[in-house]
Amino acid sequence: MDRQQAALDALRQQTIELPSWAFGNSGTRFKVFGTPGTPRDPFEKISDAAQVHRYTGVAPRVSLHIPWDLVDDYGKLAAHAADNGVAIGTVNSNLFQDDDYKLGSLTHPDPAVRAKAVAHHAQCVDVMRATGSKELKVWLPDGTNYPGQDDLRQRQERLAESLQQVYALLDDDQRMVLEYKFFEPAFYSTDVPDWGTSLLHCLALGERAEVVLDTGHHAPGTNIEFIVVQLLRAGRLGAFDFNSRFYADDDLMAGAADPFQLFRIMYEIVRSDALRPDSGVNFMLDQCHNVEEKIPGQIRSVTNVQQATAKALLVDREALRAAQRSGDVLAANDVFMDAYHTDVRPLLAQLRESMGLSGEDPVAAYRASGYAERIAAERVGGQQAGWGA
Ligand code: LRH
Ligand code: MN
């Protein structure tokens, strides 16, 4: 089978999970901009996410964030998703918007606050049961702003104990993924700042605890694909939060700021045969569309991940291994760059046609549908959804 055909077969199996919060309003501490047609509730967020799957064919799941996606009847929400051809994916807890968590949540010195944070995860696990979700995602903003503010070691002991309690809430067919981030909102120490800390806690918890790698959560200059290799070797790479950044946790469209980095990351996934649906790696987006349109922004992000994956699948692995073995540095880099410089948009058009979709650029196909105009006209009144709404 030639490389193009093999790439098509692999791309057909790839799925990318969308964040419900990307369809709501978001911004910075300076301003959150509203947009006509922005969803007002989780049902409308899921309807919009389904548009991305409709034109790309590879985005069949939507992550929820609790309590941003609080509804009375989660069975109804899951049915609404199914009616729109998608499913509920990962359930995200929220430990960053409650006054009680100012000095920490799962690490807080006060056992009552820690118990509250653990109880929030019991609520999230209930949502998982009601929607059929099998994945709980934990990111905690916990940290300190000044040296001496708290005992760094004791915080880790408290964190380990709290995570054990969260882990114990899971059903046998559910798993948790623990996300790390090197800073913000804390500016001196962060309690889960890097992949090593997340991995140590996951190893202590058990088999069903894995690491989430958010591409925006590393110090500038970090070789992220090297971390991917190590987490795959440890069998604990649970998920990606794809986005891109020029400076900090900018949450821009995946592949927009650094498409070459996304290619290098996807090459290590392909090289370790972790693209397969049963590899246990969940490919998710975690983004905010502060100034660009949200549905086209998600579609573009999905096709950017597909492009990086397609290029990674087109690397001539035999020629690369031969050059690496013979120490021919330039030849090895040339083989790698040849794939990166390949225009894979025709291949992705072929993929969409083979899925019974229009081959044209899905953003153009979405624009031609009139969906944006329809929701802008229909969604009048009510409160537009956004961080905290
Ligand atoms: C934290 C984070 C986390 C989500 C949030 C929306 O920065 O990456 O994954 O809870 O963004
Ligand atoms: Mn994230």
mmCIF file of C-alpha atoms in Angstrom, residues 181-184 214-218 220 243-252:
data_model
loop_
_atom_site.group_PDB
_atom_site.id
_atom_site.type_symbol
_atom_site.label_atom_id
_atom_site.label_comp_id
_atom_site.label_asym_id
_atom_site.label_seq_id
_atom_site.Cartn_x
_atom_site.Cartn_y
_atom_site.Cartn_z
ATOM 1 C CA LYS A 181 0.556 24.089 33.455
ATOM 2 C CA PHE A 182 3.797 25.879 34.328
ATOM 3 C CA PHE A 183 2.191 29.087 35.650
ATOM 4 C CA GLU A 184 -1.014 31.238 35.823
ATOM 5 C CA ASP A 214 -1.903 21.166 26.814
ATOM 6 C CA THR A 215 0.392 22.600 24.132
ATOM 7 C CA GLY A 216 0.067 26.092 25.659
ATOM 8 C CA HIS A 217 1.234 25.092 29.133
ATOM 9 C CA HIS A 218 5.031 24.954 28.747
ATOM 10 C CA PRO A 220 8.944 29.007 25.951
ATOM 11 C CA ASN A 243 -4.041 25.113 20.779
ATOM 12 C CA SER A 244 -1.179 27.414 19.862
ATOM 13 C CA ARG A 245 0.566 30.438 21.280
ATOM 14 C CA PHE A 246 3.122 33.135 20.535
ATOM 15 C CA TYR A 247 3.772 34.074 24.188
ATOM 16 C CA ALA A 248 1.920 32.341 27.081
ATOM 17 C CA ASP A 249 -1.317 30.333 27.388
ATOM 18 C CA ASP A 250 -2.806 32.220 24.442
ATOM 19 C CA ASP A 251 -5.238 29.419 23.490
ATOM 20 C CA LEU A 252 -5.090 30.369 19.808
#
